[in-house]
Amino acid sequence: VLTVTSRNSNQNLSTKATLESGSLSFSPSTGDYTFAVGTSYPVGILVDSSGKNIDGVDVVINFDPAKVRVEGTNLSTTTIFEQYPLNSVDNVKGVIKLSGGTFTAKPITGIVATFRFQPLSKGEVNFSFSFTPGATTDSNIADNATAKDILGKVENGRYFFR
């Protein structure tokens, strides 16, 4: 584990990163669009296990339901995982939850699910992974060899509508 600490008179910032750790991101992760009522935009959820054999992934995504609506009550999943025991969209609370699992541990790099969203007005729309290093009740990537969470990095989604 690599620990970096930065201090100045206004802040105390401490960040931990696990070398060769897995990541979650959106595809695309950013966008700049012309707002049009009723237009929806696709986004993929990308998992990268950094070459490690994994058993599964838990994804928790937060968004502001006053700014955006996610279409449907669940995501469109891919065949990267054999099962998706949790797959839900809550447009009232602004939360997307997805759990995917495999019967044969393997390295994963690819889109595990997609969703479409509609901005409700001009402005910025953000989708953020709920992620705290070491926590087990948020987004995670399960390493097969150690049964530990190897998620070390997330890249949130940020979209602008003019």
mmCIF file with all atom_site columns, N, CA, C and O in Angstrom, residues 23-74:
data_model
loop_
_atom_site.group_PDB
_atom_site.id
_atom_site.type_symbol
_atom_site.label_atom_id
_atom_site.label_alt_id
_atom_site.label_comp_id
_atom_site.label_asym_id
_atom_site.label_entity_id
_atom_site.label_seq_id
_atom_site.pdbx_PDB_ins_code
_atom_site.Cartn_x
_atom_site.Cartn_y
_atom_site.Cartn_z
_atom_site.occupancy
_atom_site.B_iso_or_equiv
_atom_site.pdbx_formal_charge
_atom_site.auth_seq_id
_atom_site.auth_comp_id
_atom_site.auth_asym_id
_atom_site.auth_atom_id
_atom_site.pdbx_PDB_model_num
ATOM 1   N N  . SER A 1 23 ? -10.256 -1.227  -10.889 1.00 0.00 ? 23 SER A N  1
ATOM 2   C CA . SER A 1 23 ? -10.911 0.072   -11.027 1.00 0.00 ? 23 SER A CA 1
ATOM 3   C C  . SER A 1 23 ? -12.311 -0.066  -11.603 1.00 0.00 ? 23 SER A C  1
ATOM 4   O O  . SER A 1 23 ? -12.639 -1.054  -12.262 1.00 0.00 ? 23 SER A O  1
ATOM 5   N N  . LEU A 1 24 ? -13.119 0.961   -11.339 1.00 0.00 ? 24 LEU A N  1
ATOM 6   C CA . LEU A 1 24 ? -14.449 1.118   -11.921 1.00 0.00 ? 24 LEU A CA 1
ATOM 7   C C  . LEU A 1 24 ? -14.501 2.478   -12.586 1.00 0.00 ? 24 LEU A C  1
ATOM 8   O O  . LEU A 1 24 ? -13.986 3.463   -12.042 1.00 0.00 ? 24 LEU A O  1
ATOM 9   N N  . SER A 1 25 ? -15.134 2.532   -13.749 1.00 0.00 ? 25 SER A N  1
ATOM 10  C CA . SER A 1 25 ? -15.291 3.805   -14.440 1.00 0.00 ? 25 SER A CA 1
ATOM 11  C C  . SER A 1 25 ? -16.523 3.746   -15.335 1.00 0.00 ? 25 SER A C  1
ATOM 12  O O  . SER A 1 25 ? -17.160 2.702   -15.468 1.00 0.00 ? 25 SER A O  1
ATOM 13  N N  . PHE A 1 26 ? -16.834 4.875   -15.919 1.00 0.00 ? 26 PHE A N  1
ATOM 14  C CA . PHE A 1 26 ? -17.944 4.971   -16.864 1.00 0.00 ? 26 PHE A CA 1
ATOM 15  C C  . PHE A 1 26 ? -17.395 5.130   -18.274 1.00 0.00 ? 26 PHE A C  1
ATOM 16  O O  . PHE A 1 26 ? -16.315 5.673   -18.475 1.00 0.00 ? 26 PHE A O  1
ATOM 17  N N  . SER A 1 27 ? -18.170 4.666   -19.240 1.00 0.00 ? 27 SER A N  1
ATOM 18  C CA . SER A 1 27 ? -17.803 4.831   -20.645 1.00 0.00 ? 27 SER A CA 1
ATOM 19  C C  . SER A 1 27 ? -19.014 5.340   -21.414 1.00 0.00 ? 27 SER A C  1
ATOM 20  O O  . SER A 1 27 ? -19.987 4.594   -21.546 1.00 0.00 ? 27 SER A O  1
ATOM 21  N N  . PRO A 1 28 ? -18.990 6.611   -21.849 1.00 0.00 ? 28 PRO A N  1
ATOM 22  C CA . PRO A 1 28 ? -17.941 7.608   -21.648 1.00 0.00 ? 28 PRO A CA 1
ATOM 23  C C  . PRO A 1 28 ? -17.981 8.139   -20.215 1.00 0.00 ? 28 PRO A C  1
ATOM 24  O O  . PRO A 1 28 ? -19.004 8.063   -19.546 1.00 0.00 ? 28 PRO A O  1
ATOM 25  N N  . SER A 1 29 ? -16.859 8.691   -19.772 1.00 0.00 ? 29 SER A N  1
ATOM 26  C CA . SER A 1 29 ? -16.806 9.230   -18.408 1.00 0.00 ? 29 SER A CA 1
ATOM 27  C C  . SER A 1 29 ? -17.149 10.711  -18.372 1.00 0.00 ? 29 SER A C  1
ATOM 28  O O  . SER A 1 29 ? -17.443 11.241  -17.300 1.00 0.00 ? 29 SER A O  1
ATOM 29  N N  . THR A 1 30 ? -17.103 11.372  -19.514 1.00 0.00 ? 30 THR A N  1
ATOM 30  C CA . THR A 1 30 ? -17.476 12.783  -19.596 1.00 0.00 ? 30 THR A CA 1
ATOM 31  C C  . THR A 1 30 ? -18.206 13.025  -20.914 1.00 0.00 ? 30 THR A C  1
ATOM 32  O O  . THR A 1 30 ? -18.131 12.223  -21.840 1.00 0.00 ? 30 THR A O  1
ATOM 33  N N  . GLY A 1 31 ? -18.895 14.150  -20.966 1.00 0.00 ? 31 GLY A N  1
ATOM 34  C CA . GLY A 1 31 ? -19.564 14.521  -22.199 1.00 0.00 ? 31 GLY A CA 1
ATOM 35  C C  . GLY A 1 31 ? -20.041 15.951  -22.139 1.00 0.00 ? 31 GLY A C  1
ATOM 36  O O  . GLY A 1 31 ? -20.312 16.486  -21.070 1.00 0.00 ? 31 GLY A O  1
ATOM 37  N N  . ASP A 1 32 ? -20.141 16.562  -23.301 1.00 0.00 ? 32 ASP A N  1
ATOM 38  C CA . ASP A 1 32 ? -20.638 17.926  -23.436 1.00 0.00 ? 32 ASP A CA 1
ATOM 39  C C  . ASP A 1 32 ? -21.691 17.892  -24.532 1.00 0.00 ? 32 ASP A C  1
ATOM 40  O O  . ASP A 1 32 ? -21.359 17.640  -25.696 1.00 0.00 ? 32 ASP A O  1
ATOM 41  N N  . TYR A 1 33 ? -22.947 18.103  -24.169 1.00 0.00 ? 33 TYR A N  1
ATOM 42  C CA . TYR A 1 33 ? -24.061 17.889  -25.084 1.00 0.00 ? 33 TYR A CA 1
ATOM 43  C C  . TYR A 1 33 ? -24.977 19.104  -25.146 1.00 0.00 ? 33 TYR A C  1
ATOM 44  O O  . TYR A 1 33 ? -24.999 19.925  -24.237 1.00 0.00 ? 33 TYR A O  1
ATOM 45  N N  . THR A 1 34 ? -25.761 19.165  -26.209 1.00 0.00 ? 34 THR A N  1
ATOM 46  C CA . THR A 1 34 ? -26.823 20.162  -26.320 1.00 0.00 ? 34 THR A CA 1
ATOM 47  C C  . THR A 1 34 ? -28.068 19.558  -25.697 1.00 0.00 ? 34 THR A C  1
ATOM 48  O O  . THR A 1 34 ? -28.502 18.464  -26.094 1.00 0.00 ? 34 THR A O  1
ATOM 49  N N  . PHE A 1 35 ? -28.644 20.245  -24.715 1.00 0.00 ? 35 PHE A N  1
ATOM 50  C CA . PHE A 1 35 ? -29.821 19.734  -24.018 1.00 0.00 ? 35 PHE A CA 1
ATOM 51  C C  . PHE A 1 35 ? -31.028 19.704  -24.933 1.00 0.00 ? 35 PHE A C  1
ATOM 52  O O  . PHE A 1 35 ? -31.306 20.650  -25.658 1.00 0.00 ? 35 PHE A O  1
ATOM 53  N N  . ALA A 1 36 ? -31.743 18.583  -24.908 1.00 0.00 ? 36 ALA A N  1
ATOM 54  C CA . ALA A 1 36 ? -33.010 18.444  -25.614 1.00 0.00 ? 36 ALA A CA 1
ATOM 55  C C  . ALA A 1 36 ? -33.935 17.600  -24.748 1.00 0.00 ? 36 ALA A C  1
ATOM 56  O O  . ALA A 1 36 ? -33.572 16.489  -24.339 1.00 0.00 ? 36 ALA A O  1
ATOM 57  N N  . VAL A 1 37 ? -35.123 18.113  -24.462 1.00 0.00 ? 37 VAL A N  1
ATOM 58  C CA . VAL A 1 37 ? -36.083 17.411  -23.612 1.00 0.00 ? 37 VAL A CA 1
ATOM 59  C C  . VAL A 1 37 ? -36.370 16.023  -24.186 1.00 0.00 ? 37 VAL A C  1
ATOM 60  O O  . VAL A 1 37 ? -36.595 15.872  -25.388 1.00 0.00 ? 37 VAL A O  1
ATOM 61  N N  . GLY A 1 38 ? -36.323 14.992  -23.326 1.00 0.00 ? 38 GLY A N  1
ATOM 62  C CA . GLY A 1 38 ? -36.650 13.630  -23.728 1.00 0.00 ? 38 GLY A CA 1
ATOM 63  C C  . GLY A 1 38 ? -35.525 12.847  -24.377 1.00 0.00 ? 38 GLY A C  1
ATOM 64  O O  . GLY A 1 38 ? -35.682 11.669  -24.667 1.00 0.00 ? 38 GLY A O  1
ATOM 65  N N  . THR A 1 39 ? -34.380 13.474  -24.608 1.00 0.00 ? 39 THR A N  1
ATOM 66  C CA . THR A 1 39 ? -33.250 12.766  -25.209 1.00 0.00 ? 39 THR A CA 1
ATOM 67  C C  . THR A 1 39 ? -32.519 11.982  -24.125 1.00 0.00 ? 39 THR A C  1
ATOM 68  O O  . THR A 1 39 ? -32.270 12.492  -23.041 1.00 0.00 ? 39 THR A O  1
ATOM 69  N N  . SER A 1 40 ? -32.172 10.722  -24.442 1.00 0.00 ? 40 SER A N  1
ATOM 70  C CA . SER A 1 40 ? -31.448 9.917   -23.466 1.00 0.00 ? 40 SER A CA 1
ATOM 71  C C  . SER A 1 40 ? -30.044 9.603   -23.983 1.00 0.00 ? 40 SER A C  1
ATOM 72  O O  . SER A 1 40 ? -29.789 9.612   -25.188 1.00 0.00 ? 40 SER A O  1
ATOM 73  N N  . TYR A 1 41 ? -29.158 9.331   -23.036 1.00 0.00 ? 41 TYR A N  1
ATOM 74  C CA . TYR A 1 41 ? -27.747 9.128   -23.335 1.00 0.00 ? 41 TYR A CA 1
ATOM 75  C C  . TYR A 1 41 ? -27.284 7.818   -22.709 1.00 0.00 ? 41 TYR A C  1
ATOM 76  O O  . TYR A 1 41 ? -27.553 7.561   -21.536 1.00 0.00 ? 41 TYR A O  1
ATOM 77  N N  . PRO A 1 42 ? -26.557 6.977   -23.472 1.00 0.00 ? 42 PRO A N  1
ATOM 78  C CA . PRO A 1 42 ? -26.090 5.700   -22.922 1.00 0.00 ? 42 PRO A CA 1
ATOM 79  C C  . PRO A 1 42 ? -24.770 5.838   -22.170 1.00 0.00 ? 42 PRO A C  1
ATOM 80  O O  . PRO A 1 42 ? -23.913 6.644   -22.532 1.00 0.00 ? 42 PRO A O  1
ATOM 81  N N  . VAL A 1 43 ? -24.632 5.033   -21.125 1.00 0.00 ? 43 VAL A N  1
ATOM 82  C CA . VAL A 1 43 ? -23.398 4.987   -20.338 1.00 0.00 ? 43 VAL A CA 1
ATOM 83  C C  . VAL A 1 43 ? -23.128 3.528   -19.976 1.00 0.00 ? 43 VAL A C  1
ATOM 84  O O  . VAL A 1 43 ? -24.043 2.796   -19.592 1.00 0.00 ? 43 VAL A O  1
ATOM 85  N N  . GLY A 1 44 ? -21.864 3.118   -20.098 1.00 0.00 ? 44 GLY A N  1
ATOM 86  C CA . GLY A 1 44 ? -21.458 1.786   -19.692 1.00 0.00 ? 44 GLY A CA 1
ATOM 87  C C  . GLY A 1 44 ? -20.693 1.831   -18.384 1.00 0.00 ? 44 GLY A C  1
ATOM 88  O O  . GLY A 1 44 ? -20.028 2.825   -18.075 1.00 0.00 ? 44 GLY A O  1
ATOM 89  N N  . ILE A 1 45 ? -20.786 0.755   -17.620 1.00 0.00 ? 45 ILE A N  1
ATOM 90  C CA . ILE A 1 45 ? -20.024 0.608   -16.372 1.00 0.00 ? 45 ILE A CA 1
ATOM 91  C C  . ILE A 1 45 ? -18.863 -0.332  -16.675 1.00 0.00 ? 45 ILE A C  1
ATOM 92  O O  . ILE A 1 45 ? -19.075 -1.498  -17.008 1.00 0.00 ? 45 ILE A O  1
ATOM 93  N N  . LEU A 1 46 ? -17.658 0.201   -16.570 1.00 0.00 ? 46 LEU A N  1
ATOM 94  C CA . LEU A 1 46 ? -16.451 -0.538  -16.934 1.00 0.00 ? 46 LEU A CA 1
ATOM 95  C C  . LEU A 1 46 ? -15.740 -1.045  -15.688 1.00 0.00 ? 46 LEU A C  1
ATOM 96  O O  . LEU A 1 46 ? -15.466 -0.275  -14.759 1.00 0.00 ? 46 LEU A O  1
ATOM 97  N N  . VAL A 1 47 ? -15.440 -2.346  -15.674 1.00 0.00 ? 47 VAL A N  1
ATOM 98  C CA . VAL A 1 47 ? -14.685 -2.980  -14.587 1.00 0.00 ? 47 VAL A CA 1
ATOM 99  C C  . VAL A 1 47 ? -13.331 -3.402  -15.138 1.00 0.00 ? 47 VAL A C  1
ATOM 100 O O  . VAL A 1 47 ? -13.248 -3.991  -16.220 1.00 0.00 ? 47 VAL A O  1
ATOM 101 N N  . ASP A 1 48 ? -12.269 -3.119  -14.394 1.00 0.00 ? 48 ASP A N  1
ATOM 102 C CA . ASP A 1 48 ? -10.920 -3.561  -14.761 1.00 0.00 ? 48 ASP A CA 1
ATOM 103 C C  . ASP A 1 48 ? -10.275 -4.162  -13.519 1.00 0.00 ? 48 ASP A C  1
ATOM 104 O O  . ASP A 1 48 ? -10.029 -3.456  -12.537 1.00 0.00 ? 48 ASP A O  1
ATOM 105 N N  . SER A 1 49 ? -10.012 -5.468  -13.553 1.00 0.00 ? 49 SER A N  1
ATOM 106 C CA . SER A 1 49 ? -9.439  -6.154  -12.391 1.00 0.00 ? 49 SER A CA 1
ATOM 107 C C  . SER A 1 49 ? -7.912  -6.117  -12.393 1.00 0.00 ? 49 SER A C  1
ATOM 108 O O  . SER A 1 49 ? -7.289  -6.779  -11.563 1.00 0.00 ? 49 SER A O  1
ATOM 109 N N  . SER A 1 50 ? -7.305  -5.383  -13.304 1.00 0.00 ? 50 SER A N  1
ATOM 110 C CA . SER A 1 50 ? -5.842  -5.268  -13.411 1.00 0.00 ? 50 SER A CA 1
ATOM 111 C C  . SER A 1 50 ? -5.170  -6.627  -13.530 1.00 0.00 ? 50 SER A C  1
ATOM 112 O O  . SER A 1 50 ? -4.118  -6.866  -12.936 1.00 0.00 ? 50 SER A O  1
ATOM 113 N N  . GLY A 1 51 ? -5.805  -7.528  -14.264 1.00 0.00 ? 51 GLY A N  1
ATOM 114 C CA . GLY A 1 51 ? -5.221  -8.846  -14.505 1.00 0.00 ? 51 GLY A CA 1
ATOM 115 C C  . GLY A 1 51 ? -5.439  -9.863  -13.410 1.00 0.00 ? 51 GLY A C  1
ATOM 116 O O  . GLY A 1 51 ? -5.043  -11.020 -13.547 1.00 0.00 ? 51 GLY A O  1
ATOM 117 N N  . LYS A 1 52 ? -6.059  -9.465  -12.321 1.00 0.00 ? 52 LYS A N  1
ATOM 118 C CA . LYS A 1 52 ? -6.284  -10.399 -11.210 1.00 0.00 ? 52 LYS A CA 1
ATOM 119 C C  . LYS A 1 52 ? -7.566  -11.196 -11.446 1.00 0.00 ? 52 LYS A C  1
ATOM 120 O O  . LYS A 1 52 ? -8.553  -10.682 -11.971 1.00 0.00 ? 52 LYS A O  1
ATOM 121 N N  . ASN A 1 53 ? -7.547  -12.465 -11.027 1.00 0.00 ? 53 ASN A N  1
ATOM 122 C CA . ASN A 1 53 ? -8.752  -13.296 -11.105 1.00 0.00 ? 53 ASN A CA 1
ATOM 123 C C  . ASN A 1 53 ? -9.740  -12.829 -10.047 1.00 0.00 ? 53 ASN A C  1
ATOM 124 O O  . ASN A 1 53 ? -9.391  -12.755 -8.863  1.00 0.00 ? 53 ASN A O  1
ATOM 125 N N  . ILE A 1 54 ? -10.954 -12.528 -10.491 1.00 0.00 ? 54 ILE A N  1
ATOM 126 C CA . ILE A 1 54 ? -11.967 -12.056 -9.547  1.00 0.00 ? 54 ILE A CA 1
ATOM 127 C C  . ILE A 1 54 ? -13.197 -12.952 -9.599  1.00 0.00 ? 54 ILE A C  1
ATOM 128 O O  . ILE A 1 54 ? -13.443 -13.648 -10.583 1.00 0.00 ? 54 ILE A O  1
ATOM 129 N N  . ASP A 1 55 ? -13.953 -12.920 -8.493  1.00 0.00 ? 55 ASP A N  1
ATOM 130 C CA . ASP A 1 55 ? -15.194 -13.686 -8.373  1.00 0.00 ? 55 ASP A CA 1
ATOM 131 C C  . ASP A 1 55 ? -16.418 -12.842 -8.663  1.00 0.00 ? 55 ASP A C  1
ATOM 132 O O  . ASP A 1 55 ? -17.464 -13.368 -9.029  1.00 0.00 ? 55 ASP A O  1
ATOM 133 N N  . GLY A 1 56 ? -16.296 -11.536 -8.422  1.00 0.00 ? 56 GLY A N  1
ATOM 134 C CA . GLY A 1 56 ? -17.476 -10.708 -8.597  1.00 0.00 ? 56 GLY A CA 1
ATOM 135 C C  . GLY A 1 56 ? -17.199 -9.243  -8.350  1.00 0.00 ? 56 GLY A C  1
ATOM 136 O O  . GLY A 1 56 ? -16.083 -8.844  -8.006  1.00 0.00 ? 56 GLY A O  1
ATOM 137 N N  . VAL A 1 57 ? -18.267 -8.471  -8.534  1.00 0.00 ? 57 VAL A N  1
ATOM 138 C CA . VAL A 1 57 ? -18.185 -7.021  -8.380  1.00 0.00 ? 57 VAL A CA 1
ATOM 139 C C  . VAL A 1 57 ? -19.489 -6.526  -7.768  1.00 0.00 ? 57 VAL A C  1
ATOM 140 O O  . VAL A 1 57 ? -20.560 -7.082  -8.032  1.00 0.00 ? 57 VAL A O  1
ATOM 141 N N  . ASP A 1 58 ? -19.373 -5.530  -6.906  1.00 0.00 ? 58 ASP A N  1
ATOM 142 C CA . ASP A 1 58 ? -20.531 -4.806  -6.381  1.00 0.00 ? 58 ASP A CA 1
ATOM 143 C C  . ASP A 1 58 ? -20.366 -3.361  -6.808  1.00 0.00 ? 58 ASP A C  1
ATOM 144 O O  . ASP A 1 58 ? -19.301 -2.778  -6.612  1.00 0.00 ? 58 ASP A O  1
ATOM 145 N N  . VAL A 1 59 ? -21.418 -2.802  -7.374  1.00 0.00 ? 59 VAL A N  1
ATOM 146 C CA . VAL A 1 59 ? -21.375 -1.427  -7.841  1.00 0.00 ? 59 VAL A CA 1
ATOM 147 C C  . VAL A 1 59 ? -22.526 -0.658  -7.197  1.00 0.00 ? 59 VAL A C  1
ATOM 148 O O  . VAL A 1 59 ? -23.683 -1.084  -7.287  1.00 0.00 ? 59 VAL A O  1
ATOM 149 N N  . VAL A 1 60 ? -22.194 0.453   -6.556  1.00 0.00 ? 60 VAL A N  1
ATOM 150 C CA . VAL A 1 60 ? -23.200 1.362   -6.008  1.00 0.00 ? 60 VAL A CA 1
ATOM 151 C C  . VAL A 1 60 ? -22.893 2.736   -6.594  1.00 0.00 ? 60 VAL A C  1
ATOM 152 O O  . VAL A 1 60 ? -21.794 3.257   -6.440  1.00 0.00 ? 60 VAL A O  1
ATOM 153 N N  . ILE A 1 61 ? -23.883 3.290   -7.305  1.00 0.00 ? 61 ILE A N  1
ATOM 154 C CA . ILE A 1 61 ? -23.724 4.576   -7.989  1.00 0.00 ? 61 ILE A CA 1
ATOM 155 C C  . ILE A 1 61 ? -24.761 5.542   -7.452  1.00 0.00 ? 61 ILE A C  1
ATOM 156 O O  . ILE A 1 61 ? -25.941 5.204   -7.363  1.00 0.00 ? 61 ILE A O  1
ATOM 157 N N  . ASN A 1 62 ? -24.327 6.749   -7.127  1.00 0.00 ? 62 ASN A N  1
ATOM 158 C CA . ASN A 1 62 ? -25.235 7.794   -6.650  1.00 0.00 ? 62 ASN A CA 1
ATOM 159 C C  . ASN A 1 62 ? -25.403 8.869   -7.721  1.00 0.00 ? 62 ASN A C  1
ATOM 160 O O  . ASN A 1 62 ? -24.461 9.165   -8.461  1.00 0.00 ? 62 ASN A O  1
ATOM 161 N N  . PHE A 1 63 ? -26.613 9.432   -7.782  1.00 0.00 ? 63 PHE A N  1
ATOM 162 C CA . PHE A 1 63 ? -26.897 10.541  -8.692  1.00 0.00 ? 63 PHE A CA 1
ATOM 163 C C  . PHE A 1 63 ? -27.981 11.413  -8.081  1.00 0.00 ? 63 PHE A C  1
ATOM 164 O O  . PHE A 1 63 ? -28.675 10.994  -7.149  1.00 0.00 ? 63 PHE A O  1
ATOM 165 N N  . ASP A 1 64 ? -28.118 12.620  -8.593  1.00 0.00 ? 64 ASP A N  1
ATOM 166 C CA . ASP A 1 64 ? -29.115 13.563  -8.087  1.00 0.00 ? 64 ASP A CA 1
ATOM 167 C C  . ASP A 1 64 ? -30.414 13.409  -8.883  1.00 0.00 ? 64 ASP A C  1
ATOM 168 O O  . ASP A 1 64 ? -30.482 13.813  -10.039 1.00 0.00 ? 64 ASP A O  1
ATOM 169 N N  . PRO A 1 65 ? -31.454 12.822  -8.273  1.00 0.00 ? 65 PRO A N  1
ATOM 170 C CA . PRO A 1 65 ? -32.702 12.602  -9.005  1.00 0.00 ? 65 PRO A CA 1
ATOM 171 C C  . PRO A 1 65 ? -33.438 13.896  -9.366  1.00 0.00 ? 65 PRO A C  1
ATOM 172 O O  . PRO A 1 65 ? -34.363 13.867  -10.170 1.00 0.00 ? 65 PRO A O  1
ATOM 173 N N  . ALA A 1 66 ? -33.011 15.025  -8.819  1.00 0.00 ? 66 ALA A N  1
ATOM 174 C CA . ALA A 1 66 ? -33.599 16.314  -9.207  1.00 0.00 ? 66 ALA A CA 1
ATOM 175 C C  . ALA A 1 66 ? -33.023 16.799  -10.536 1.00 0.00 ? 66 ALA A C  1
ATOM 176 O O  . ALA A 1 66 ? -33.597 17.672  -11.184 1.00 0.00 ? 66 ALA A O  1
ATOM 177 N N  . LYS A 1 67 ? -31.895 16.216  -10.953 1.00 0.00 ? 67 LYS A N  1
ATOM 178 C CA . LYS A 1 67 ? -31.228 16.645  -12.181 1.00 0.00 ? 67 LYS A CA 1
ATOM 179 C C  . LYS A 1 67 ? -31.300 15.639  -13.323 1.00 0.00 ? 67 LYS A C  1
ATOM 180 O O  . LYS A 1 67 ? -31.093 15.989  -14.481 1.00 0.00 ? 67 LYS A O  1
ATOM 181 N N  . VAL A 1 68 ? -31.533 14.369  -12.987 1.00 0.00 ? 68 VAL A N  1
ATOM 182 C CA . VAL A 1 68 ? -31.458 13.322  -14.009 1.00 0.00 ? 68 VAL A CA 1
ATOM 183 C C  . VAL A 1 68 ? -32.392 12.158  -13.658 1.00 0.00 ? 68 VAL A C  1
ATOM 184 O O  . VAL A 1 68 ? -32.675 11.900  -12.493 1.00 0.00 ? 68 VAL A O  1
ATOM 185 N N  . ARG A 1 69 ? -32.877 11.497  -14.709 1.00 0.00 ? 69 ARG A N  1
ATOM 186 C CA . ARG A 1 69 ? -33.680 10.282  -14.538 1.00 0.00 ? 69 ARG A CA 1
ATOM 187 C C  . ARG A 1 69 ? -33.005 9.159   -15.304 1.00 0.00 ? 69 ARG A C  1
ATOM 188 O O  . ARG A 1 69 ? -32.644 9.319   -16.477 1.00 0.00 ? 69 ARG A O  1
ATOM 189 N N  . VAL A 1 70 ? -32.802 8.023   -14.637 1.00 0.00 ? 70 VAL A N  1
ATOM 190 C CA . VAL A 1 70 ? -32.251 6.834   -15.282 1.00 0.00 ? 70 VAL A CA 1
ATOM 191 C C  . VAL A 1 70 ? -33.427 6.023   -15.809 1.00 0.00 ? 70 VAL A C  1
ATOM 192 O O  . VAL A 1 70 ? -34.407 5.800   -15.091 1.00 0.00 ? 70 VAL A O  1
ATOM 193 N N  . GLU A 1 71 ? -33.346 5.602   -17.063 1.00 0.00 ? 71 GLU A N  1
ATOM 194 C CA . GLU A 1 71 ? -34.451 4.860   -17.681 1.00 0.00 ? 71 GLU A CA 1
ATOM 195 C C  . GLU A 1 71 ? -34.528 3.437   -17.132 1.00 0.00 ? 71 GLU A C  1
ATOM 196 O O  . GLU A 1 71 ? -33.508 2.768   -16.951 1.00 0.00 ? 71 GLU A O  1
ATOM 197 N N  . GLY A 1 72 ? -35.741 2.980   -16.878 1.00 0.00 ? 72 GLY A N  1
ATOM 198 C CA . GLY A 1 72 ? -35.974 1.612   -16.439 1.00 0.00 ? 72 GLY A CA 1
ATOM 199 C C  . GLY A 1 72 ? -35.763 1.411   -14.950 1.00 0.00 ? 72 GLY A C  1
ATOM 200 O O  . GLY A 1 72 ? -35.386 2.319   -14.220 1.00 0.00 ? 72 GLY A O  1
ATOM 201 N N  . THR A 1 73 ? -35.990 0.159   -14.525 1.00 0.00 ? 73 THR A N  1
ATOM 202 C CA . THR A 1 73 ? -35.833 -0.191  -13.109 1.00 0.00 ? 73 THR A CA 1
ATOM 203 C C  . THR A 1 73 ? -34.595 -1.037  -12.871 1.00 0.00 ? 73 THR A C  1
ATOM 204 O O  . THR A 1 73 ? -34.285 -1.384  -11.739 1.00 0.00 ? 73 THR A O  1
ATOM 205 N N  . ASN A 1 74 ? -33.909 -1.418  -13.948 1.00 0.00 ? 74 ASN A N  1
ATOM 206 C CA . ASN A 1 74 ? -32.641 -2.132  -13.820 1.00 0.00 ? 74 ASN A CA 1
ATOM 207 C C  . ASN A 1 74 ? -31.758 -1.849  -15.028 1.00 0.00 ? 74 ASN A C  1
ATOM 208 O O  . ASN A 1 74 ? -32.186 -1.237  -15.996 1.00 0.00 ? 74 ASN A O  1
#
